XYZ file of C-alpha atoms in Angstrom:
562
model
C -65.448 60.509 -51.698
C -65.445 59.207 -48.236
C -65.217 55.961 -46.925
C -64.200 55.859 -43.543
C -63.209 53.620 -40.630
C -65.025 53.748 -37.365
C -62.274 53.546 -34.797
C -61.557 57.469 -36.768
C -64.769 58.355 -35.918
C -66.278 57.008 -32.724
C -67.289 60.117 -30.872
C -69.717 61.397 -33.883
C -70.651 57.714 -35.267
C -73.811 56.563 -34.070
C -74.647 53.346 -32.874
C -76.380 50.467 -35.489
C -77.788 47.237 -34.700
C -77.914 44.531 -37.533
C -81.175 44.239 -39.472
C -82.724 41.049 -40.721
C -81.860 39.937 -43.811
C -84.684 40.245 -46.315
C -84.226 36.970 -47.723
C -85.350 35.874 -44.524
C -89.338 35.547 -44.223
C -89.368 38.028 -41.355
C -89.916 41.546 -41.449
C -87.044 43.771 -40.106
C -87.971 45.157 -36.981
C -84.572 46.575 -35.766
C -84.721 49.453 -34.291
C -81.311 50.789 -34.184
C -79.617 54.819 -32.889
C -81.061 57.646 -34.631
C -78.107 59.380 -36.569
C -77.836 63.334 -36.227
C -77.512 65.422 -39.542
C -75.826 68.965 -39.390
C -78.356 70.526 -41.815
C -76.543 73.475 -43.693
C -76.856 75.201 -46.948
C -77.524 72.872 -50.337
C -74.106 72.678 -52.558
C -74.900 73.824 -56.141
C -73.514 70.502 -57.070
C -76.083 68.204 -55.181
C -79.260 70.713 -56.118
C -78.470 73.759 -58.523
C -78.796 77.599 -57.302
C -81.235 77.269 -54.533
C -84.522 78.416 -55.449
C -85.645 82.034 -53.586
C -89.035 80.533 -52.877
C -87.635 77.965 -50.568
C -85.543 80.294 -49.036
C -84.151 78.455 -45.688
C -86.240 74.972 -46.412
C -84.041 73.698 -48.461
C -81.440 72.015 -46.937
C -78.648 69.313 -47.329
C -76.765 67.254 -44.944
C -74.794 63.956 -44.040
C -75.023 60.298 -42.697
C -72.133 58.146 -41.541
C -73.576 54.781 -42.865
C -71.878 50.914 -42.753
C -70.737 50.451 -46.353
C -73.193 46.896 -45.692
C -76.576 47.368 -43.093
C -76.862 44.043 -42.878
C -73.158 43.246 -41.556
C -71.413 46.769 -40.543
C -67.543 46.244 -40.176
C -66.340 49.098 -39.108
C -66.767 50.568 -42.584
C -68.681 53.757 -43.058
C -69.852 55.693 -46.423
C -70.863 59.429 -46.228
C -74.379 59.564 -47.724
C -76.191 62.893 -48.532
C -79.248 63.757 -48.074
C -81.492 66.981 -49.001
C -85.004 68.292 -47.289
C -87.319 70.587 -48.313
C -89.160 71.456 -44.958
C -93.011 72.195 -44.722
C -93.390 75.514 -45.609
C -96.261 75.869 -42.369
C -94.471 73.758 -39.823
C -96.813 74.169 -37.195
C -99.019 72.279 -39.956
C -96.519 69.434 -40.369
C -98.305 66.219 -41.070
C -95.104 64.326 -41.769
C -92.422 62.914 -44.862
C -92.287 62.067 -48.111
C -89.186 60.551 -49.664
C -88.345 61.358 -53.343
C -86.541 58.894 -55.691
C -86.206 60.300 -59.607
C -85.213 56.881 -61.023
C -82.637 56.111 -63.198
C -81.041 53.873 -61.277
C -77.782 56.648 -61.527
C -80.781 59.568 -61.965
C -79.381 62.643 -59.074
C -82.700 63.671 -57.035
C -81.578 66.870 -55.832
C -82.466 69.776 -59.031
C -85.662 67.782 -60.278
C -86.513 67.573 -56.026
C -85.906 71.313 -55.668
C -88.208 72.038 -58.778
C -90.854 70.081 -57.843
C -91.182 71.348 -54.121
C -90.944 74.728 -56.051
C -93.967 74.159 -58.010
C -95.833 72.211 -54.909
C -95.046 75.717 -53.658
C -96.884 78.067 -56.116
C -99.290 75.154 -57.335
C -102.892 76.397 -57.877
C -103.675 72.425 -57.076
C -104.666 72.876 -53.643
C -103.362 69.384 -52.723
C -99.917 70.571 -53.600
C -99.806 73.191 -52.110
C -101.032 70.600 -49.339
C -97.985 68.596 -49.800
C -95.783 71.919 -49.548
C -97.324 73.552 -46.943
C -97.420 70.327 -44.489
C -94.565 67.548 -45.642
C -91.165 67.743 -45.747
C -89.633 66.686 -48.750
C -86.491 65.177 -48.833
C -84.145 62.479 -50.791
C -81.275 60.268 -49.805
C -78.745 60.924 -53.335
C -78.101 57.194 -54.227
C -74.422 55.286 -53.293
C -72.258 56.257 -55.945
C -73.390 59.939 -57.091
C -71.889 63.057 -55.847
C -72.384 63.644 -52.061
C -72.539 59.768 -51.875
C -68.894 58.219 -52.528
C -69.178 59.452 -56.350
C -68.051 56.727 -58.225
C -66.778 57.578 -61.607
C -66.067 54.008 -63.677
C -66.749 54.684 -67.409
C -64.671 57.056 -69.502
C -67.360 58.342 -72.144
C -65.292 57.061 -74.900
C -66.832 55.091 -77.885
C -67.024 51.747 -78.017
C -64.380 49.943 -79.535
C -66.773 47.348 -81.327
C -69.476 48.276 -84.182
C -72.886 48.451 -82.779
C -73.945 44.755 -81.859
C -77.166 44.886 -83.695
C -75.439 45.096 -87.180
C -72.216 42.909 -86.517
C -72.529 39.810 -84.258
C -69.679 38.089 -85.705
C -66.904 36.370 -83.847
C -64.365 39.282 -84.296
C -66.745 42.390 -83.156
C -68.135 39.790 -80.145
C -64.718 39.196 -78.897
C -63.925 43.387 -79.227
C -67.143 43.805 -77.085
C -66.246 41.197 -74.790
C -63.006 42.403 -73.825
C -64.626 45.784 -73.480
C -67.152 44.577 -70.899
C -64.787 42.797 -69.018
C -62.412 46.207 -68.721
C -65.577 48.146 -67.486
C -66.378 45.420 -64.758
C -62.813 45.576 -63.513
C -62.611 49.451 -64.054
C -66.698 49.393 -61.858
C -65.388 47.031 -59.146
C -62.483 48.200 -58.044
C -63.073 50.959 -55.601
C -64.055 49.513 -51.981
C -67.303 50.387 -51.926
C -68.442 49.681 -55.609
C -70.114 46.632 -54.420
C -72.474 48.464 -51.559
C -74.210 50.079 -54.407
C -77.227 48.661 -54.551
C -81.060 49.118 -54.117
C -80.955 47.525 -50.652
C -78.385 49.366 -49.272
C -80.447 52.246 -50.042
C -83.552 51.634 -48.787
C -81.619 50.811 -45.316
C -79.669 54.663 -45.912
C -83.412 55.825 -46.235
C -84.645 54.384 -42.715
C -81.269 55.808 -41.437
C -82.921 59.150 -42.773
C -86.816 58.276 -41.372
C -84.802 57.792 -38.008
C -83.089 61.078 -38.265
C -85.902 62.778 -38.814
C -88.277 60.959 -36.160
C -90.825 59.288 -38.065
C -92.965 56.195 -37.748
C -93.732 56.098 -41.687
C -92.390 57.913 -44.076
C -94.734 58.440 -47.692
C -93.308 57.798 -51.102
C -92.899 59.275 -54.884
C -90.773 57.216 -56.996
C -90.577 57.831 -60.896
C -89.539 54.763 -63.237
C -86.694 52.889 -61.160
C -88.098 54.429 -58.569
C -91.241 52.233 -58.186
C -87.793 49.157 -57.603
C -86.692 51.414 -54.706
C -90.206 52.119 -53.206
C -91.173 47.982 -53.485
C -87.675 47.148 -52.193
C -88.306 49.729 -48.968
C -91.335 47.850 -48.213
C -90.546 44.526 -48.403
C -87.800 45.282 -45.394
C -89.803 48.142 -43.547
C -93.551 47.487 -44.263
C -94.210 48.297 -40.542
C -92.436 52.065 -41.193
C -94.399 52.478 -45.009
C -96.851 54.870 -45.696
C -98.429 56.052 -48.871
C -96.422 55.142 -51.994
C -97.071 56.959 -55.400
C -95.342 54.532 -58.302
C -94.552 56.618 -61.349
C -94.079 54.965 -64.539
C -93.344 52.226 -62.492
C -90.683 49.669 -63.469
C -91.975 45.804 -63.046
C -90.960 45.204 -59.574
C -92.430 41.587 -60.228
C -89.640 40.858 -62.767
C -85.917 41.304 -63.456
C -83.479 43.785 -64.830
C -83.257 41.800 -68.242
C -86.494 40.657 -68.281
C -87.684 44.517 -67.662
C -85.194 45.732 -70.718
C -86.456 43.225 -72.839
C -90.469 44.387 -72.611
C -89.142 47.667 -73.468
C -87.183 46.176 -76.440
C -90.414 44.467 -77.623
C -92.778 47.582 -76.712
C -90.526 50.305 -78.469
C -90.658 47.769 -81.917
C -94.417 47.835 -81.910
C -94.450 50.952 -81.567
C -92.238 51.899 -84.177
C -93.913 49.469 -86.379
C -97.208 50.819 -85.697
C -96.376 54.519 -85.817
C -93.936 54.622 -88.472
C -93.085 51.572 -90.727
C -97.135 50.710 -90.792
C -98.160 53.949 -92.522
C -94.954 53.591 -95.548
C -96.066 50.008 -95.808
C -99.901 50.640 -96.207
C -98.799 53.538 -98.809
C -95.414 53.313 -100.161
C -96.306 55.716 -103.272
C -96.398 58.538 -100.708
C -93.119 58.507 -98.889
C -91.158 57.774 -101.906
C -91.207 53.741 -102.364
C -93.155 53.078 -105.305
C -96.220 50.939 -105.083
C -94.466 47.566 -103.966
C -94.453 47.444 -100.175
C -91.954 45.105 -100.390
C -89.696 47.942 -101.476
C -90.019 48.855 -97.401
C -89.319 45.596 -95.796
C -86.415 45.496 -98.277
C -85.091 48.976 -96.828
C -85.680 47.802 -93.382
C -83.503 45.075 -93.488
C -80.594 47.182 -95.123
C -80.265 48.744 -92.113
C -76.796 47.162 -91.217
C -74.310 49.090 -88.915
C -74.388 52.227 -90.261
C -78.031 52.711 -89.628
C -77.711 50.871 -85.957
C -76.048 54.270 -84.789
C -79.465 55.774 -85.418
C -81.800 54.586 -82.327
C -84.741 54.122 -84.678
C -86.963 54.012 -81.506
C -87.161 57.757 -80.904
C -88.760 57.589 -84.827
C -91.987 58.493 -84.175
C -93.931 59.231 -87.258
C -93.391 57.934 -90.884
C -91.331 60.521 -92.402
C -88.726 60.349 -90.117
C -88.206 56.492 -90.615
C -88.895 56.817 -94.614
C -85.993 59.680 -94.582
C -83.886 57.074 -92.573
C -84.412 54.210 -95.140
C -83.807 56.254 -98.119
C -80.536 57.291 -96.211
C -79.640 53.908 -95.763
C -80.509 53.280 -99.328
C -78.245 55.421 -100.799
C -75.638 54.811 -98.729
C -75.716 50.714 -99.245
C -75.901 51.465 -103.183
C -73.160 54.127 -103.548
C -71.167 53.727 -99.732
C -70.315 57.541 -100.458
C -66.961 58.062 -98.754
C -67.500 61.985 -97.263
C -70.569 63.927 -96.207
C -70.561 65.963 -99.371
C -70.489 63.166 -101.422
C -73.845 62.055 -99.801
C -75.367 65.981 -99.545
C -75.061 65.475 -103.240
C -76.501 62.009 -103.980
C -79.691 63.852 -101.290
C -79.889 66.655 -103.834
C -82.175 64.225 -106.212
C -86.180 63.896 -105.699
C -86.674 61.206 -102.949
C -90.176 61.329 -103.416
C -92.959 62.407 -105.955
C -94.945 64.861 -103.710
C -92.498 67.775 -103.622
C -93.696 68.768 -99.547
C -93.192 65.363 -98.780
C -89.462 65.220 -101.128
C -88.606 68.241 -99.026
C -89.368 67.035 -96.113
C -87.536 63.844 -96.216
C -84.733 65.177 -97.974
C -84.386 67.969 -94.834
C -84.568 65.297 -92.256
C -81.996 63.137 -94.486
C -79.606 65.705 -94.475
C -79.636 66.322 -90.516
C -79.321 62.140 -90.563
C -76.445 62.428 -92.764
C -74.762 65.132 -90.854
C -74.829 63.839 -87.833
C -73.904 60.400 -89.375
C -71.357 61.619 -90.956
C -69.601 63.257 -87.746
C -66.364 61.948 -86.341
C -66.231 59.793 -83.451
C -65.658 61.874 -80.380
C -62.313 62.033 -79.124
C -63.662 63.582 -75.789
C -65.889 61.840 -73.204
C -69.195 62.579 -73.761
C -71.405 61.234 -71.206
C -75.054 60.452 -70.965
C -76.171 61.734 -67.417
C -72.685 62.582 -66.211
C -69.496 60.214 -65.227
C -71.018 59.597 -61.773
C -74.869 58.559 -63.267
C -73.742 56.402 -66.180
C -71.126 54.473 -63.702
C -74.254 53.874 -61.106
C -76.533 52.662 -64.035
C -74.479 50.291 -64.813
C -73.313 48.494 -61.134
C -76.793 49.110 -59.422
C -78.220 46.350 -61.477
C -75.282 44.038 -61.292
C -75.402 44.248 -57.003
C -79.196 43.993 -57.105
C -79.887 40.767 -59.178
C -78.066 37.875 -60.358
C -77.556 36.822 -64.257
C -79.523 34.236 -65.502
C -77.873 33.744 -68.541
C -74.895 32.267 -69.311
C -73.166 34.391 -72.602
C -74.076 32.029 -75.346
C -77.632 31.973 -74.248
C -77.514 36.191 -74.178
C -75.208 36.327 -77.757
C -78.095 33.687 -79.373
C -80.910 36.202 -77.801
C -79.357 38.929 -79.620
C -79.342 37.331 -82.892
C -82.887 36.766 -82.496
C -83.788 40.271 -81.291
C -82.093 41.966 -83.553
C -83.683 40.170 -86.248
C -87.104 40.947 -84.815
C -86.917 44.224 -83.297
C -85.879 47.389 -85.097
C -85.844 49.136 -81.567
C -82.510 47.034 -80.062
C -79.811 48.964 -79.656
C -76.950 46.525 -78.785
C -76.534 48.695 -75.107
C -78.790 46.125 -73.181
C -76.556 43.255 -74.114
C -73.810 44.793 -73.295
C -74.946 45.520 -69.968
C -76.212 41.978 -69.726
C -72.660 40.591 -70.059
C -70.975 43.490 -67.645
C -72.795 41.653 -65.189
C -71.987 38.267 -65.965
C -68.218 39.263 -65.583
C -69.038 41.269 -62.155
C -70.052 38.322 -60.310
C -72.644 37.171 -57.667
C -74.886 40.426 -56.469
C -74.401 41.959 -53.007
C -77.864 42.518 -52.535
C -79.981 39.711 -50.644
C -83.170 39.155 -52.243
C -86.320 40.970 -52.203
C -88.930 39.219 -49.882
C -92.341 40.988 -52.514
C -94.723 38.856 -49.710
C -93.934 41.902 -47.321
C -95.190 44.324 -49.715
C -98.214 43.265 -49.063
C -98.599 44.264 -45.615
C -97.978 48.176 -46.582
C -101.091 50.198 -47.173
C -102.740 50.769 -50.292
C -100.405 51.913 -53.028
C -100.692 53.996 -56.079
C -99.136 53.000 -59.868
C -99.322 56.067 -62.301
C -98.990 54.400 -65.909
C -99.218 55.987 -69.587
C -101.254 53.515 -71.685
C -98.187 53.577 -74.539
C -95.242 54.347 -72.393
C -92.968 52.228 -73.879
C -90.333 52.830 -71.318
C -92.416 51.034 -68.797
C -94.810 49.253 -70.703
C -98.290 48.885 -69.567
C -98.020 45.056 -69.400
C -95.276 45.250 -66.795
C -98.149 48.007 -64.158
C -100.492 44.886 -64.854
C -98.250 41.861 -64.070
C -97.890 44.170 -60.338
C -101.811 45.067 -60.136
C -101.912 40.901 -60.221
C -99.299 40.218 -58.020
C -100.023 42.432 -55.552
C -103.572 42.992 -53.448
C -102.674 46.527 -52.462
C -102.103 47.740 -55.674
C -104.471 50.422 -57.467
C -103.559 52.104 -60.287
C -104.090 55.517 -62.253
C -104.104 54.628 -65.667
C -103.484 57.775 -68.633
C -105.052 56.793 -71.955
C -103.820 58.256 -75.245
C -100.733 59.045 -73.335
C -96.857 57.608 -73.892
C -95.242 60.177 -71.255
C -92.690 58.307 -68.981
C -92.908 59.906 -65.686
C -96.343 61.605 -65.269
C -97.421 63.340 -62.109
C -95.954 66.836 -62.132
C -95.514 67.163 -65.560
C -98.613 67.451 -67.385
C -101.615 69.617 -67.847
C -104.368 67.276 -67.064
C -106.513 68.443 -63.477
C -107.676 64.543 -63.815
C -104.027 63.227 -63.231
C -102.352 65.855 -61.366
C -104.910 66.579 -58.708
C -106.132 63.154 -58.031
C -101.700 62.087 -57.519
C -101.468 65.157 -54.818
C -104.711 63.972 -53.184
C -103.480 60.429 -53.120
C -100.231 61.381 -51.512
C -101.457 64.039 -49.075
C -104.224 62.613 -47.787
C -104.368 58.836 -48.771
C -108.088 59.298 -50.947
C -108.808 57.835 -53.987
C -111.232 57.890 -56.305
C -114.457 56.951 -55.190
C -114.629 53.801 -58.863
C -115.216 50.742 -56.707
C -111.825 49.631 -59.666
C -108.667 48.946 -59.105
C -108.295 50.580 -62.625
C -109.676 53.699 -63.068
C -108.520 55.956 -65.954
C -108.035 60.256 -66.887
C -107.632 60.923 -70.840
C -104.349 62.390 -71.898
C -102.082 64.577 -70.683
C -103.573 67.590 -72.300
C -99.847 68.763 -72.690
C -96.563 69.630 -70.721
C -96.682 72.317 -67.980
C -93.845 74.064 -69.995
C -96.272 74.514 -72.863
C -99.120 76.275 -70.868
C -100.311 79.957 -72.000
C -99.493 82.308 -68.672
C -102.269 83.194 -66.839
C -104.340 80.687 -69.021
C -107.540 78.950 -67.081
C -106.375 75.499 -66.122
C -108.921 72.692 -67.558
C -111.691 71.661 -65.578
C -111.422 68.874 -62.926
C -112.311 65.538 -64.370
C -112.825 62.531 -61.429
C -111.178 59.186 -63.190
C -113.385 56.741 -64.823
C -113.403 53.372 -63.741
C -111.793 50.681 -65.986
C -114.313 47.645 -65.639
C -111.988 45.109 -67.858
C -108.571 45.694 -66.979
C -106.389 46.607 -70.435
C -104.350 44.397 -72.205
C -101.408 45.037 -74.582
C -101.325 42.931 -78.114
C -98.733 39.947 -78.161
C -95.207 41.063 -79.916
C -95.406 41.997 -83.603
C -91.496 41.774 -85.713
C -91.522 43.763 -89.248
C -91.096 40.780 -90.860
C -95.184 39.997 -89.693
C -96.622 43.148 -91.612
């Protein structure tokens, strides 16, 4: 990580002009000098090993950016950038910026994989993207290549899972750890400048370096917020935007996480709990459906270690409920003791019983595994750190500590999908202090060209309700809805020509389906590209169909309403 002072690098640092804050109603029209980038082979730490079929097209470089573009004070940060050049330079049409999501998702490896797939694609519009557009990414601040930040330990928390224990002692342990994380993550001098606002200014530096008047944008999940923020500051430099499985940019982080909790709970109730409730005997719960709800209510501290929202099948949830019942009654102290209990039949049907006990045994081995004594990170130390820091720097905390705790009590009762991590993250931001990003002015996005959102009908990470909010808010938004799909992240990750060709055609040409509707639909993803058989013919292309009525989501359901 490099934080430099202007005086030491006058000879190589470009001049920067202060941009108008997006908090003002005006649009940023300030022209700054274009930075010079020395392109070189990419470090493996940024992109992984270079693919042979990309060769010299894949290059990396660095830019010296002000810590705060809006108020430069001489301190700068080295920002890494990645580029896959157009395969046919004579036909080059422009630049597509890529954001992998997160916050905190490193772009390099995925970006290289997508660029390689475009180069070899059977979809003509994907080949056009590879041939005629530079594909670039700015490495978000805090990740390797852009002032890496490592402020989380990767060690298990000192407190018990919050949904199972919201008592004073456990709550105070959580508060203490949240304060420790907030202090550690805010200590580095550049930490408070790791936010979405500064990232989009970094993006515009790269735009100027590439000599582009407008950029096109492709962002996944949280990447939609990045695209929206860029368009709010630089609408005059915004071209086509593809928001894939997008974060609801009309709401704050807390509201977005809450909508995901609700959607994940509803999916669990619909797909796993309701079938057990309707036929409890099949899953070993006798003839009384109330027993199932009683078993759900026994999911205390132990079972809250298990991410129930990841369970998609009734047999998976039933195995967890049987496990919880046995643990509640017998309190087996060791794995062997629990495995002995699981030798007894759980369900009358032999096939169902064998499956239940197999899943319960696997769960037992996981639950009884001692807490890790070495660091374990979800996405890596830098990515996990950035995931915490960016929301705190982007938007203010709107609730008091008491309000957060009360909401946690209510949510833990209503939603099986609550893990408690969202509560800790909100407390960290509350202890962090005011955000450093200036508020995004959504009305400026209205000046950008028509953009396309991709949305799975049953996505529980960024639910359909959020996409509908954005569609309602922005008249220049269009939505490709994928029915019968729960996939988060669609473009380049399906076998559906309806999805892949429609998205690629828009990104390459700006052309949208001529349906006369702002919402049009494809039916399903037809699987993942990795599942395809080599040489198997691609499914036929079918144009998306118009949606005459906007799709709607059912009201939230809690398990005790069954």
